[in-house]
Amino acid sequence: MKDIHSFVIKGAVVVAACSISAVCHAQAVSIVTTNAGSFTHSTGAAVAKVMVQHAGIRATVSPQQSHGQESVNDGSADMSLATISDVQQAVTGTLDWAKKGPQKNILLISRLVPIRTAALVRLDSPIKTMADIKGKRAPSGLPAQPSVLRVIQAQLASVGLTMDDVVKVPTRNIIGSANDFAAGKTDVFWFALGSAKVKQVASGVGGLRALSVATTPEAKAAMRKYVPGSYPLLLQPSKQLEEVRSPTWSLAYDVVLFARKDLSPEIVYKTAKAMHENKKDMAAVFGALNGFAPDRMATKYDDLNYHPGAIKFFKEKGQWPPKSLD
């Protein structure tokens, strides 16, 4: 991650050297993300790098505590990144965003990569399926991260279960839930697959096994009630995903890049083009972007629209109209 740290100036990530006069005199574009070191912050730095180096756009990445949707919606920022579930809730003013109202000044630029989640149990656990979680000890509450609780509820709902079907063990956040599991306080926990925390827990308990979600039309509808825009994604065993012991259906939801509605179409067009043509450069900043699929940048999501600048690029590449991931 030295590419990121070398650009930190007064709390913002400035992804260019101003020796390139054309870039230094270009319009500045601000990308707000969550805290430094987070998934969206690292992804934002990677996107900014190709904007500067391949699109001639002066891009800065600024980490903040709050959601980027509000900053983009009120025009104080140009772009941001979040999961599709969070963006859909913001635009529609539902679930976690019900009290804030619809954020209508948001348009998509591109799909980036999916976050893949699953219920995890000890390798020797008698819990073999999602339905077996009934009556077992599971994390609950998660007041600091309600979106994580929705992921748990969604996966349970795929097999017709609710939080009332488990023994609730209150925890504050997702890290706390993983620590509780490692300490033997719960029988299952949920986490993004392949993460460092999962590997840490696995090494302490003798290995983990991921459980599949159900994939029927009814199960998909039940999961999307809690996590809008989510979908089942089949994973195969690999060295990177040691917790996937056999072909396993995870619950996935995409991270997307979005912009304020009145941002210059030319800037958005150049951004989409730079991303499409320079995946390797983005992945060099943040390895998770090896999973970026340039041919699926335009993906259809309920309740969301794309920026005209992105649409122009997608039409040129034959990606318009967008297709669903299902």
PDB file of C-alpha atoms in Angstrom, residues 51-283:
ATOM      1  CA  MET A  51      -8.038   9.260 -13.169  1.00  0.00           C
ATOM      2  CA  VAL A  52      -4.844  11.279 -12.749  1.00  0.00           C
ATOM      3  CA  GLN A  53      -2.459   9.141 -14.761  1.00  0.00           C
ATOM      4  CA  HIS A  54      -4.736   8.148 -17.620  1.00  0.00           C
ATOM      5  CA  ALA A  55      -7.544  10.721 -17.762  1.00  0.00           C
ATOM      6  CA  GLY A  56      -5.729  13.933 -16.865  1.00  0.00           C
ATOM      7  CA  ILE A  57      -8.133  14.618 -13.987  1.00  0.00           C
ATOM      8  CA  ARG A  58      -6.825  16.062 -10.741  1.00  0.00           C
ATOM      9  CA  ALA A  59      -8.404  13.732  -8.179  1.00  0.00           C
ATOM     10  CA  THR A  60      -8.157  13.802  -4.391  1.00  0.00           C
ATOM     11  CA  VAL A  61      -9.404  11.181  -1.966  1.00  0.00           C
ATOM     12  CA  SER A  62     -10.624  12.399   1.418  1.00  0.00           C
ATOM     13  CA  PRO A  63     -11.462   9.931   4.210  1.00  0.00           C
ATOM     14  CA  GLN A  64     -14.297  10.830   6.569  1.00  0.00           C
ATOM     15  CA  GLN A  65     -16.361   9.291   9.346  1.00  0.00           C
ATOM     16  CA  SER A  66     -19.795   9.566   7.720  1.00  0.00           C
ATOM     17  CA  HIS A  67     -21.323   8.055   4.611  1.00  0.00           C
ATOM     18  CA  GLY A  68     -20.273   9.501   1.258  1.00  0.00           C
ATOM     19  CA  GLN A  69     -23.843   9.497  -0.008  1.00  0.00           C
ATOM     20  CA  GLU A  70     -24.705  12.638   1.936  1.00  0.00           C
ATOM     21  CA  SER A  71     -21.618  14.531   0.749  1.00  0.00           C
ATOM     22  CA  VAL A  72     -22.303  13.681  -2.884  1.00  0.00           C
ATOM     23  CA  ASN A  73     -26.007  14.426  -2.565  1.00  0.00           C
ATOM     24  CA  ASP A  74     -25.450  17.910  -1.103  1.00  0.00           C
ATOM     25  CA  GLY A  75     -22.691  18.705  -3.612  1.00  0.00           C
ATOM     26  CA  SER A  76     -19.844  19.018  -1.115  1.00  0.00           C
ATOM     27  CA  ALA A  77     -18.114  16.079  -2.834  1.00  0.00           C
ATOM     28  CA  ASP A  78     -18.032  14.939  -6.451  1.00  0.00           C
ATOM     29  CA  MET A  79     -17.756  11.159  -6.094  1.00  0.00           C
ATOM     30  CA  SER A  80     -17.872   8.430  -3.490  1.00  0.00           C
ATOM     31  CA  LEU A  81     -17.990   4.648  -3.082  1.00  0.00           C
ATOM     32  CA  ALA A  82     -20.288   2.384  -1.082  1.00  0.00           C
ATOM     33  CA  THR A  83     -22.039  -0.960  -1.283  1.00  0.00           C
ATOM     34  CA  ILE A  84     -24.987  -1.105  -3.637  1.00  0.00           C
ATOM     35  CA  SER A  85     -27.261  -1.836  -0.693  1.00  0.00           C
ATOM     36  CA  ASP A  86     -26.245   1.369   1.086  1.00  0.00           C
ATOM     37  CA  VAL A  87     -26.569   3.447  -2.083  1.00  0.00           C
ATOM     38  CA  GLN A  88     -30.032   2.066  -2.855  1.00  0.00           C
ATOM     39  CA  GLN A  89     -31.187   2.822   0.678  1.00  0.00           C
ATOM     40  CA  ALA A  90     -29.837   6.370   0.423  1.00  0.00           C
ATOM     41  CA  VAL A  91     -31.445   7.101  -2.951  1.00  0.00           C
ATOM     42  CA  THR A  92     -34.820   5.684  -1.893  1.00  0.00           C
ATOM     43  CA  GLY A  93     -34.711   6.929   1.706  1.00  0.00           C
ATOM     44  CA  THR A  94     -35.468   3.498   3.158  1.00  0.00           C
ATOM     45  CA  LEU A  95     -34.177   1.214   5.941  1.00  0.00           C
ATOM     46  CA  ASP A  96     -31.125   2.886   7.534  1.00  0.00           C
ATOM     47  CA  TRP A  97     -31.799   6.075   5.544  1.00  0.00           C
ATOM     48  CA  ALA A  98     -35.505   6.385   6.322  1.00  0.00           C
ATOM     49  CA  LYS A  99     -35.015   9.309   8.717  1.00  0.00           C
ATOM     50  CA  LYS A 100     -32.786  11.241   6.309  1.00  0.00           C
ATOM     51  CA  GLY A 101     -35.074  11.060   3.295  1.00  0.00           C
ATOM     52  CA  PRO A 102     -34.245  10.195  -0.350  1.00  0.00           C
ATOM     53  CA  GLN A 103     -30.852  11.349  -1.629  1.00  0.00           C
ATOM     54  CA  LYS A 104     -31.842  12.076  -5.229  1.00  0.00           C
ATOM     55  CA  ASN A 105     -28.672  13.832  -6.402  1.00  0.00           C
ATOM     56  CA  ILE A 106     -26.787  10.534  -6.850  1.00  0.00           C
ATOM     57  CA  LEU A 107     -26.013   8.780 -10.149  1.00  0.00           C
ATOM     58  CA  LEU A 108     -23.867   5.685 -10.712  1.00  0.00           C
ATOM     59  CA  ILE A 109     -20.605   5.600 -12.621  1.00  0.00           C
ATOM     60  CA  SER A 110     -19.568   1.957 -12.342  1.00  0.00           C
ATOM     61  CA  ARG A 111     -19.799  -1.360 -10.610  1.00  0.00           C
ATOM     62  CA  LEU A 112     -16.445  -2.238  -9.025  1.00  0.00           C
ATOM     63  CA  VAL A 113     -16.160  -5.549  -7.135  1.00  0.00           C
ATOM     64  CA  PRO A 114     -18.452  -7.728  -5.018  1.00  0.00           C
ATOM     65  CA  ILE A 115     -18.088  -8.193  -1.282  1.00  0.00           C
ATOM     66  CA  ARG A 116     -18.734 -11.889  -0.568  1.00  0.00           C
ATOM     67  CA  THR A 117     -20.161 -12.852   2.820  1.00  0.00           C
ATOM     68  CA  ALA A 118     -21.085 -16.118   4.515  1.00  0.00           C
ATOM     69  CA  ALA A 119     -21.896 -17.707   7.843  1.00  0.00           C
ATOM     70  CA  LEU A 120     -18.771 -19.343   9.263  1.00  0.00           C
ATOM     71  CA  VAL A 121     -18.491 -22.264  11.675  1.00  0.00           C
ATOM     72  CA  ARG A 122     -15.632 -24.330  13.034  1.00  0.00           C
ATOM     73  CA  LEU A 123     -14.364 -26.962  10.639  1.00  0.00           C
ATOM     74  CA  ASP A 124     -15.452 -29.735  13.043  1.00  0.00           C
ATOM     75  CA  SER A 125     -18.824 -28.124  13.878  1.00  0.00           C
ATOM     76  CA  PRO A 126     -21.979 -30.263  13.644  1.00  0.00           C
ATOM     77  CA  ILE A 127     -23.574 -27.285  11.845  1.00  0.00           C
ATOM     78  CA  LYS A 128     -23.502 -28.338   8.181  1.00  0.00           C
ATOM     79  CA  THR A 129     -26.160 -26.113   6.618  1.00  0.00           C
ATOM     80  CA  MET A 130     -27.693 -22.692   7.192  1.00  0.00           C
ATOM     81  CA  ALA A 131     -30.840 -24.359   8.529  1.00  0.00           C
ATOM     82  CA  ASP A 132     -28.735 -26.059  11.232  1.00  0.00           C
ATOM     83  CA  ILE A 133     -28.118 -22.649  12.824  1.00  0.00           C
ATOM     84  CA  LYS A 134     -31.605 -22.840  14.375  1.00  0.00           C
ATOM     85  CA  GLY A 135     -31.271 -22.955  18.147  1.00  0.00           C
ATOM     86  CA  LYS A 136     -27.542 -22.162  18.070  1.00  0.00           C
ATOM     87  CA  ARG A 137     -25.729 -19.158  19.547  1.00  0.00           C
ATOM     88  CA  ALA A 138     -25.342 -16.320  17.048  1.00  0.00           C
ATOM     89  CA  PRO A 139     -24.257 -12.653  17.169  1.00  0.00           C
ATOM     90  CA  SER A 140     -27.030 -10.091  17.540  1.00  0.00           C
ATOM     91  CA  GLY A 141     -27.559  -6.390  18.088  1.00  0.00           C
ATOM     92  CA  LEU A 142     -24.557  -4.837  16.302  1.00  0.00           C
ATOM     93  CA  PRO A 143     -25.707  -1.249  17.017  1.00  0.00           C
ATOM     94  CA  ALA A 144     -22.510   0.192  15.537  1.00  0.00           C
ATOM     95  CA  GLN A 145     -23.047  -1.635  12.230  1.00  0.00           C
ATOM     96  CA  PRO A 146     -26.724  -2.213  11.435  1.00  0.00           C
ATOM     97  CA  SER A 147     -25.801  -3.171   7.876  1.00  0.00           C
ATOM     98  CA  VAL A 148     -23.990  -6.239   9.242  1.00  0.00           C
ATOM     99  CA  LEU A 149     -27.095  -7.279  11.162  1.00  0.00           C
ATOM    100  CA  ARG A 150     -29.049  -7.067   7.904  1.00  0.00           C
ATOM    101  CA  VAL A 151     -26.557  -9.441   6.274  1.00  0.00           C
ATOM    102  CA  ILE A 152     -27.154 -11.955   9.076  1.00  0.00           C
ATOM    103  CA  GLN A 153     -30.925 -11.554   8.822  1.00  0.00           C
ATOM    104  CA  ALA A 154     -30.778 -11.932   5.042  1.00  0.00           C
ATOM    105  CA  GLN A 155     -28.842 -15.186   5.139  1.00  0.00           C
ATOM    106  CA  LEU A 156     -31.085 -16.656   7.820  1.00  0.00           C
ATOM    107  CA  ALA A 157     -34.128 -15.574   5.800  1.00  0.00           C
ATOM    108  CA  SER A 158     -32.851 -17.533   2.799  1.00  0.00           C
ATOM    109  CA  VAL A 159     -33.767 -20.716   4.699  1.00  0.00           C
ATOM    110  CA  GLY A 160     -36.850 -19.334   6.447  1.00  0.00           C
ATOM    111  CA  LEU A 161     -35.205 -18.418   9.754  1.00  0.00           C
ATOM    112  CA  THR A 162     -35.191 -15.167  11.745  1.00  0.00           C
ATOM    113  CA  MET A 163     -33.189 -13.875  14.698  1.00  0.00           C
ATOM    114  CA  ASP A 164     -35.901 -15.310  16.939  1.00  0.00           C
ATOM    115  CA  ASP A 165     -34.760 -18.786  15.851  1.00  0.00           C
ATOM    116  CA  VAL A 166     -31.278 -18.408  17.344  1.00  0.00           C
ATOM    117  CA  VAL A 167     -29.834 -17.820  20.802  1.00  0.00           C
ATOM    118  CA  LYS A 168     -28.885 -14.142  20.618  1.00  0.00           C
ATOM    119  CA  VAL A 169     -25.452 -13.089  21.823  1.00  0.00           C
ATOM    120  CA  PRO A 170     -25.277  -9.262  21.777  1.00  0.00           C
ATOM    121  CA  THR A 171     -22.179  -7.669  20.270  1.00  0.00           C
ATOM    122  CA  ARG A 172     -21.345  -4.136  19.170  1.00  0.00           C
ATOM    123  CA  ASN A 173     -19.775  -4.682  15.759  1.00  0.00           C
ATOM    124  CA  ILE A 174     -18.507  -7.229  13.269  1.00  0.00           C
ATOM    125  CA  ILE A 175     -15.021  -7.448  14.819  1.00  0.00           C
ATOM    126  CA  GLY A 176     -16.609  -8.094  18.198  1.00  0.00           C
ATOM    127  CA  SER A 177     -18.699 -10.895  16.721  1.00  0.00           C
ATOM    128  CA  ALA A 178     -15.587 -12.561  15.296  1.00  0.00           C
ATOM    129  CA  ASN A 179     -13.795 -12.240  18.631  1.00  0.00           C
ATOM    130  CA  ASP A 180     -16.790 -13.727  20.456  1.00  0.00           C
ATOM    131  CA  PHE A 181     -16.731 -16.707  18.105  1.00  0.00           C
ATOM    132  CA  ALA A 182     -12.999 -17.217  18.616  1.00  0.00           C
ATOM    133  CA  ALA A 183     -13.580 -17.110  22.368  1.00  0.00           C
ATOM    134  CA  GLY A 184     -16.237 -19.817  22.140  1.00  0.00           C
ATOM    135  CA  LYS A 185     -19.155 -17.523  22.999  1.00  0.00           C
ATOM    136  CA  THR A 186     -21.025 -18.221  19.750  1.00  0.00           C
ATOM    137  CA  ASP A 187     -21.405 -21.149  17.376  1.00  0.00           C
ATOM    138  CA  VAL A 188     -21.385 -19.112  14.158  1.00  0.00           C
ATOM    139  CA  PHE A 189     -20.380 -15.682  12.900  1.00  0.00           C
ATOM    140  CA  TRP A 190     -20.658 -13.767   9.634  1.00  0.00           C
ATOM    141  CA  PHE A 191     -17.828 -12.024   7.802  1.00  0.00           C
ATOM    142  CA  ALA A 192     -16.516 -11.050   4.366  1.00  0.00           C
ATOM    143  CA  LEU A 193     -14.742 -14.083   2.957  1.00  0.00           C
ATOM    144  CA  GLY A 194     -11.004 -13.957   2.398  1.00  0.00           C
ATOM    145  CA  SER A 195     -10.486 -11.156   4.914  1.00  0.00           C
ATOM    146  CA  ALA A 196      -7.537 -11.007   7.279  1.00  0.00           C
ATOM    147  CA  LYS A 197      -9.828 -11.334  10.313  1.00  0.00           C
ATOM    148  CA  VAL A 198     -11.308 -14.573   8.977  1.00  0.00           C
ATOM    149  CA  LYS A 199      -7.830 -15.994   8.507  1.00  0.00           C
ATOM    150  CA  GLN A 200      -6.890 -14.933  12.041  1.00  0.00           C
ATOM    151  CA  VAL A 201      -9.924 -16.617  13.583  1.00  0.00           C
ATOM    152  CA  ALA A 202      -9.413 -19.740  11.477  1.00  0.00           C
ATOM    153  CA  SER A 203      -5.843 -20.165  12.707  1.00  0.00           C
ATOM    154  CA  GLY A 204      -7.030 -19.990  16.311  1.00  0.00           C
ATOM    155  CA  VAL A 205      -9.895 -22.500  16.104  1.00  0.00           C
ATOM    156  CA  GLY A 206      -8.453 -25.146  13.793  1.00  0.00           C
ATOM    157  CA  GLY A 207     -10.090 -23.985  10.593  1.00  0.00           C
ATOM    158  CA  LEU A 208     -13.448 -22.644   9.425  1.00  0.00           C
ATOM    159  CA  ARG A 209     -16.171 -23.758   7.030  1.00  0.00           C
ATOM    160  CA  ALA A 210     -18.483 -21.417   5.109  1.00  0.00           C
ATOM    161  CA  LEU A 211     -22.181 -22.260   4.807  1.00  0.00           C
ATOM    162  CA  SER A 212     -24.236 -21.806   1.654  1.00  0.00           C
ATOM    163  CA  VAL A 213     -27.254 -19.549   1.410  1.00  0.00           C
ATOM    164  CA  ALA A 214     -30.327 -20.847  -0.408  1.00  0.00           C
ATOM    165  CA  THR A 215     -30.718 -19.803  -4.045  1.00  0.00           C
ATOM    166  CA  THR A 216     -34.401 -20.279  -4.858  1.00  0.00           C
ATOM    167  CA  PRO A 217     -36.361 -17.283  -6.197  1.00  0.00           C
ATOM    168  CA  GLU A 218     -38.071 -17.084  -2.806  1.00  0.00           C
ATOM    169  CA  ALA A 219     -34.701 -17.094  -1.020  1.00  0.00           C
ATOM    170  CA  LYS A 220     -33.335 -14.325  -3.258  1.00  0.00           C
ATOM    171  CA  ALA A 221     -36.401 -12.177  -2.580  1.00  0.00           C
ATOM    172  CA  ALA A 222     -36.093 -12.788   1.165  1.00  0.00           C
ATOM    173  CA  MET A 223     -32.417 -11.789   1.170  1.00  0.00           C
ATOM    174  CA  ARG A 224     -33.017  -8.618  -0.842  1.00  0.00           C
ATOM    175  CA  LYS A 225     -35.637  -7.543   1.677  1.00  0.00           C
ATOM    176  CA  TYR A 226     -32.775  -7.043   4.121  1.00  0.00           C
ATOM    177  CA  VAL A 227     -29.866  -6.349   1.736  1.00  0.00           C
ATOM    178  CA  PRO A 228     -31.138  -4.588  -1.400  1.00  0.00           C
ATOM    179  CA  GLY A 229     -29.108  -5.406  -4.487  1.00  0.00           C
ATOM    180  CA  SER A 230     -27.640  -8.610  -3.047  1.00  0.00           C
ATOM    181  CA  TYR A 231     -27.371 -11.876  -4.948  1.00  0.00           C
ATOM    182  CA  PRO A 232     -26.093 -15.444  -4.460  1.00  0.00           C
ATOM    183  CA  LEU A 233     -22.564 -15.937  -5.808  1.00  0.00           C
ATOM    184  CA  LEU A 234     -21.073 -19.411  -6.197  1.00  0.00           C
ATOM    185  CA  LEU A 235     -17.531 -19.753  -4.840  1.00  0.00           C
ATOM    186  CA  GLN A 236     -15.087 -22.581  -5.431  1.00  0.00           C
ATOM    187  CA  PRO A 237     -12.421 -23.780  -2.978  1.00  0.00           C
ATOM    188  CA  SER A 238      -9.109 -21.938  -3.403  1.00  0.00           C
ATOM    189  CA  LYS A 239      -5.952 -20.999  -1.521  1.00  0.00           C
ATOM    190  CA  GLN A 240      -7.328 -17.483  -1.081  1.00  0.00           C
ATOM    191  CA  LEU A 241     -10.618 -18.756   0.365  1.00  0.00           C
ATOM    192  CA  GLU A 242      -9.602 -21.637   2.621  1.00  0.00           C
ATOM    193  CA  GLU A 243     -12.923 -21.399   4.496  1.00  0.00           C
ATOM    194  CA  VAL A 244     -14.734 -22.441   1.295  1.00  0.00           C
ATOM    195  CA  ARG A 245     -14.389 -26.215   1.643  1.00  0.00           C
ATOM    196  CA  SER A 246     -16.702 -27.164  -1.232  1.00  0.00           C
ATOM    197  CA  PRO A 247     -18.685 -25.198  -3.848  1.00  0.00           C
ATOM    198  CA  THR A 248     -20.514 -22.663  -1.671  1.00  0.00           C
ATOM    199  CA  TRP A 249     -23.158 -20.027  -2.381  1.00  0.00           C
ATOM    200  CA  SER A 250     -22.204 -16.768  -0.680  1.00  0.00           C
ATOM    201  CA  LEU A 251     -24.317 -13.641  -0.282  1.00  0.00           C
ATOM    202  CA  ALA A 252     -22.668 -10.985  -2.428  1.00  0.00           C
ATOM    203  CA  TYR A 253     -23.309  -7.295  -2.897  1.00  0.00           C
ATOM    204  CA  ASP A 254     -21.341  -4.920  -5.087  1.00  0.00           C
ATOM    205  CA  VAL A 255     -19.255  -1.893  -4.254  1.00  0.00           C
ATOM    206  CA  VAL A 256     -20.082   0.907  -6.710  1.00  0.00           C
ATOM    207  CA  LEU A 257     -18.645   4.295  -7.668  1.00  0.00           C
ATOM    208  CA  PHE A 258     -21.173   7.135  -7.880  1.00  0.00           C
ATOM    209  CA  ALA A 259     -21.227  10.872  -8.531  1.00  0.00           C
ATOM    210  CA  ARG A 260     -23.337  13.961  -7.986  1.00  0.00           C
ATOM    211  CA  LYS A 261     -25.914  14.398 -10.728  1.00  0.00           C
ATOM    212  CA  ASP A 262     -24.501  17.692 -12.047  1.00  0.00           C
ATOM    213  CA  LEU A 263     -20.868  16.571 -12.300  1.00  0.00           C
ATOM    214  CA  SER A 264     -19.443  17.201 -15.769  1.00  0.00           C
ATOM    215  CA  PRO A 265     -20.323  14.342 -18.172  1.00  0.00           C
ATOM    216  CA  GLU A 266     -16.839  14.685 -19.665  1.00  0.00           C
ATOM    217  CA  ILE A 267     -15.201  13.987 -16.298  1.00  0.00           C
ATOM    218  CA  VAL A 268     -17.407  10.957 -15.698  1.00  0.00           C
ATOM    219  CA  TYR A 269     -16.776   9.663 -19.238  1.00  0.00           C
ATOM    220  CA  LYS A 270     -13.001   9.973 -18.813  1.00  0.00           C
ATOM    221  CA  THR A 271     -13.180   8.313 -15.395  1.00  0.00           C
ATOM    222  CA  ALA A 272     -15.101   5.312 -16.739  1.00  0.00           C
ATOM    223  CA  LYS A 273     -12.706   5.002 -19.673  1.00  0.00           C
ATOM    224  CA  ALA A 274      -9.628   5.168 -17.441  1.00  0.00           C
ATOM    225  CA  MET A 275     -11.012   2.466 -15.162  1.00  0.00           C
ATOM    226  CA  HIS A 276     -12.017   0.225 -18.061  1.00  0.00           C
ATOM    227  CA  GLU A 277      -8.577   0.381 -19.676  1.00  0.00           C
ATOM    228  CA  ASN A 278      -6.338   0.259 -16.601  1.00  0.00           C
ATOM    229  CA  LYS A 279      -7.441  -2.543 -14.281  1.00  0.00           C
ATOM    230  CA  LYS A 280      -3.833  -3.579 -13.609  1.00  0.00           C
ATOM    231  CA  ASP A 281      -2.908  -0.123 -12.382  1.00  0.00           C
ATOM    232  CA  MET A 282      -5.860  -0.066  -9.993  1.00  0.00           C
ATOM    233  CA  ALA A 283      -5.063  -3.561  -8.704  1.00  0.00           C
TER     234      ALA A 283
END
